[in-house]
XYZ file of C-alpha atoms in Angstrom:
294
model
C 27.816 -53.196 -33.896
C 29.660 -51.648 -30.933
C 33.275 -50.504 -30.765
C 34.099 -51.090 -27.103
C 37.463 -49.337 -27.283
C 36.042 -46.091 -28.696
C 32.698 -46.280 -26.842
C 30.434 -45.890 -29.840
C 28.095 -48.119 -31.787
C 27.007 -48.229 -35.402
C 23.536 -49.142 -36.642
C 22.452 -49.737 -40.231
C 19.177 -48.677 -41.780
C 18.046 -52.306 -41.563
C 18.648 -52.427 -37.816
C 15.560 -52.361 -35.594
C 17.180 -49.609 -33.503
C 17.398 -47.251 -36.502
C 15.031 -44.263 -35.947
C 11.807 -44.942 -37.832
C 11.154 -41.296 -38.751
C 14.590 -40.977 -40.297
C 13.838 -43.914 -42.594
C 11.001 -41.874 -44.125
C 13.187 -39.151 -45.639
C 14.639 -39.192 -49.169
C 18.083 -40.845 -49.144
C 18.353 -41.545 -45.401
C 21.813 -42.337 -44.002
C 22.668 -45.993 -44.532
C 24.566 -46.089 -41.239
C 24.515 -44.014 -38.053
C 27.469 -43.902 -35.656
C 26.307 -43.155 -32.122
C 27.727 -42.217 -28.753
C 25.103 -42.665 -26.043
C 21.560 -43.837 -26.777
C 18.885 -42.417 -29.062
C 15.868 -41.557 -26.861
C 12.444 -42.929 -27.756
C 10.811 -39.594 -26.845
C 9.199 -37.331 -29.474
C 11.805 -35.024 -30.991
C 11.864 -31.367 -32.013
C 14.767 -29.791 -33.878
C 15.993 -26.409 -32.622
C 18.418 -24.492 -34.837
C 19.695 -20.982 -35.347
C 22.556 -18.641 -36.033
C 26.070 -18.960 -34.664
C 26.071 -15.211 -33.896
C 22.984 -14.851 -31.718
C 21.710 -11.812 -29.831
C 20.901 -11.784 -26.091
C 17.246 -11.981 -27.163
C 17.881 -15.104 -29.239
C 19.763 -16.801 -26.417
C 16.984 -16.112 -23.915
C 14.246 -17.205 -26.306
C 16.080 -20.461 -27.067
C 16.446 -21.151 -23.343
C 12.819 -20.223 -22.676
C 11.328 -22.504 -25.332
C 13.748 -25.413 -24.918
C 13.139 -25.517 -21.157
C 9.429 -25.951 -21.830
C 10.015 -28.661 -24.422
C 12.441 -30.579 -22.209
C 10.154 -30.451 -19.182
C 7.334 -31.841 -21.311
C 9.449 -34.882 -22.179
C 10.492 -33.802 -25.671
C 13.995 -34.643 -26.887
C 15.685 -31.568 -28.384
C 17.688 -32.218 -31.564
C 20.328 -29.800 -32.816
C 23.738 -29.673 -34.472
C 26.044 -28.714 -31.569
C 27.382 -25.786 -33.617
C 28.431 -22.607 -31.866
C 25.545 -20.279 -31.106
C 21.879 -21.227 -30.824
C 22.596 -24.957 -31.291
C 24.886 -24.992 -28.264
C 22.435 -22.974 -26.166
C 19.608 -25.369 -27.086
C 21.590 -28.419 -25.971
C 22.629 -26.720 -22.729
C 19.090 -25.605 -21.897
C 17.766 -29.136 -22.438
C 20.429 -30.617 -20.163
C 19.964 -27.958 -17.479
C 16.236 -28.748 -17.444
C 16.898 -32.448 -16.890
C 15.830 -33.276 -20.427
C 17.206 -35.353 -23.279
C 18.996 -34.069 -26.344
C 20.627 -35.334 -29.534
C 23.570 -33.673 -31.274
C 23.870 -34.434 -34.997
C 27.432 -33.381 -35.750
C 29.086 -32.356 -39.004
C 32.120 -34.545 -38.383
C 32.918 -37.970 -37.006
C 31.908 -38.655 -33.413
C 35.334 -39.634 -32.065
C 36.716 -37.026 -29.673
C 39.841 -36.687 -31.810
C 37.812 -35.106 -34.627
C 34.506 -33.920 -33.153
C 33.548 -30.389 -34.226
C 33.530 -27.743 -32.866
C 36.470 -28.541 -30.602
C 35.212 -26.188 -27.882
C 32.170 -28.429 -27.398
C 33.973 -31.666 -26.521
C 32.834 -31.275 -22.900
C 29.269 -30.597 -24.015
C 29.352 -33.721 -26.201
C 30.287 -35.798 -23.155
C 27.298 -34.434 -21.245
C 24.942 -34.998 -24.185
C 26.146 -38.598 -24.421
C 24.959 -39.175 -20.825
C 21.462 -37.820 -21.510
C 20.871 -38.697 -25.143
C 23.183 -39.185 -28.093
C 25.886 -37.669 -30.252
C 25.514 -39.122 -33.732
C 26.768 -38.816 -37.288
C 26.492 -40.633 -40.602
C 30.149 -39.898 -41.331
C 33.046 -42.190 -40.451
C 33.755 -41.857 -36.705
C 37.223 -40.460 -37.457
C 36.204 -38.146 -40.318
C 37.306 -34.551 -39.856
C 34.747 -31.817 -40.465
C 34.223 -30.752 -44.083
C 32.127 -27.847 -45.365
C 29.834 -30.116 -47.382
C 29.121 -32.279 -44.318
C 26.904 -29.635 -42.730
C 24.031 -29.516 -45.257
C 24.010 -33.321 -45.144
C 23.751 -33.404 -41.361
C 20.997 -30.741 -41.450
C 18.675 -33.158 -43.239
C 19.228 -35.632 -40.380
C 18.279 -33.031 -37.747
C 14.956 -32.429 -39.496
C 14.538 -36.094 -40.402
C 14.651 -37.206 -36.778
C 12.191 -34.524 -35.703
C 8.447 -33.972 -35.743
C 9.168 -30.343 -36.539
C 11.968 -27.786 -36.602
C 12.134 -24.489 -34.709
C 14.270 -21.659 -36.110
C 15.155 -19.180 -33.354
C 17.448 -16.652 -35.055
C 18.973 -16.850 -38.532
C 20.452 -14.484 -41.073
C 19.139 -14.599 -44.630
C 21.709 -17.189 -45.753
C 22.040 -19.100 -42.493
C 22.520 -22.861 -42.453
C 19.504 -22.999 -40.141
C 17.336 -22.123 -43.143
C 18.751 -25.132 -44.991
C 17.447 -27.264 -42.125
C 14.049 -25.552 -42.410
C 13.943 -26.276 -46.148
C 14.773 -29.930 -45.535
C 11.971 -30.025 -42.956
C 9.479 -28.806 -45.559
C 10.696 -31.364 -48.103
C 10.311 -34.086 -45.466
C 6.762 -32.978 -44.541
C 7.841 -31.753 -41.110
C 6.366 -28.706 -39.417
C 8.438 -25.519 -39.419
C 8.215 -23.060 -36.531
C 9.905 -19.674 -36.265
C 10.405 -17.110 -33.513
C 9.631 -13.537 -34.618
C 12.159 -10.781 -34.029
C 12.828 -7.136 -34.719
C 12.600 -6.058 -38.355
C 15.839 -4.136 -37.760
C 17.882 -7.162 -36.655
C 19.800 -9.114 -39.274
C 19.438 -12.255 -37.158
C 15.639 -12.012 -37.329
C 15.386 -11.817 -41.113
C 15.440 -15.583 -41.544
C 12.648 -16.398 -39.060
C 10.568 -13.387 -40.111
C 10.789 -14.462 -43.759
C 9.850 -18.032 -42.833
C 6.752 -16.729 -41.047
C 5.780 -14.724 -44.145
C 6.164 -17.915 -46.177
C 3.850 -19.901 -43.908
C 5.955 -21.153 -41.001
C 4.116 -21.189 -37.684
C 4.960 -18.174 -35.532
C 5.684 -19.296 -31.952
C 6.818 -17.663 -28.724
C 6.312 -20.518 -26.246
C 6.945 -24.242 -26.002
C 3.225 -24.829 -25.456
C 2.440 -23.666 -28.992
C 4.741 -26.370 -30.370
C 3.519 -29.031 -27.941
C -0.116 -28.316 -28.809
C 0.629 -28.803 -32.511
C 1.509 -32.449 -31.834
C -0.923 -33.047 -28.952
C 2.013 -33.398 -26.563
C 0.662 -31.008 -23.933
C -0.722 -33.368 -21.277
C -3.028 -31.932 -18.565
C -0.330 -32.198 -15.904
C 1.976 -30.157 -18.154
C -0.406 -27.258 -18.648
C 1.208 -25.310 -15.834
C 4.968 -25.293 -15.985
C 6.755 -23.668 -13.069
C 8.180 -20.274 -13.902
C 11.972 -20.545 -14.105
C 14.111 -18.726 -11.559
C 14.984 -15.158 -12.463
C 18.380 -14.470 -13.975
C 20.596 -11.823 -12.295
C 19.652 -9.368 -15.063
C 15.942 -10.021 -14.537
C 16.359 -9.572 -10.775
C 17.811 -6.093 -11.325
C 14.993 -5.094 -13.667
C 12.261 -6.446 -11.385
C 13.831 -4.707 -8.384
C 13.644 -1.353 -10.169
C 10.034 -1.966 -11.205
C 9.133 -2.849 -7.607
C 10.884 0.258 -6.278
C 8.567 2.308 -8.441
C 5.592 1.123 -6.402
C 3.916 -0.830 -9.180
C 3.833 2.136 -11.558
C 5.144 1.816 -15.095
C 8.774 2.571 -15.909
C 10.188 3.497 -19.306
C 12.787 1.146 -20.763
C 15.333 3.975 -21.052
C 15.007 4.652 -17.335
C 15.421 0.942 -16.570
C 18.633 0.903 -18.608
C 19.935 3.886 -16.640
C 18.897 2.577 -13.215
C 20.200 -0.961 -13.719
C 23.381 0.130 -15.548
C 22.796 -2.728 -17.979
C 23.115 -2.674 -21.759
C 20.051 -1.828 -23.823
C 20.266 -5.268 -25.486
C 20.229 -7.084 -22.131
C 17.311 -5.049 -20.798
C 15.303 -5.325 -24.017
C 15.768 -9.094 -24.389
C 15.024 -9.768 -20.708
C 11.857 -7.669 -20.808
C 10.713 -9.572 -23.888
C 11.224 -12.930 -22.174
C 9.519 -11.790 -18.967
C 6.607 -10.510 -21.034
C 6.306 -13.913 -22.728
C 6.319 -15.533 -19.280
C 3.637 -13.107 -17.975
C 5.949 -11.566 -15.392
C 5.913 -8.041 -16.802
C 3.434 -6.169 -18.957
C 4.286 -4.054 -21.991
C 2.081 -0.960 -21.727
C 3.215 0.483 -25.047
C 5.447 3.422 -25.771
C 8.394 1.732 -24.082
C 6.713 1.522 -20.655
C 6.687 -1.655 -18.561
C 5.132 -2.726 -15.269
C 5.114 -5.859 -13.124
C 2.139 -8.109 -13.814
C -0.361 -8.095 -10.957
C -0.807 -11.543 -9.396
């Protein structure tokens, strides 16, 4: 059923267009209200904290870009933080994404309000959906319910950053109950935002640092996707690489890089971590880094 005036459609669990994976979960939504179209591509959920670090933001972008370029639809909750960054990274990579919101899908009530523009973009390249009445305002108890839909749509769920009591961990628990794979990105033992993923890894979640590790789990890494073009450097990365090049290929300590670039320690540390994951710099130990030889 389609509401032409409000530009959304509703499908029941008995409708052929209802996502087959979602039907498998305990107590699936009886009705989904949708703006846009649900992609037929394989789906991976990406969730995390609302208060992310520069490292978490870069890791989310790094992994989501790889998933999107491999044809995977990225599913998240459009909340502030990692969810928003995941949707944006998918769109910027020309990929598809689904936002499962904790409110109705009409623009008069969609939550968070700051993401109305993002919702419009998602609608063009995927779907904004909810099981709640299209005009239902956000309620606290809506969010755990929507989390089960994020995991239910997905082959697996990736947790990027999460505090010990983060809602992202609720999504991970639903994933386990629904027999979905759970992936987690490791982080510093000193960061509160890494406690959730680090604990998940200790409990058996798969530790990942690249999209390929997730794609391989589901045999989604086709031969032509084995080599993904390295993304363009960010302005922060350009500054760091310039200083490493000026040193004639010799190693430079991270403290010196912070001083030379006049960047924050968090920005330098997170960018070095991402560039190390992408084989652009090498961690020599003891805080020393060098450009990878080609």
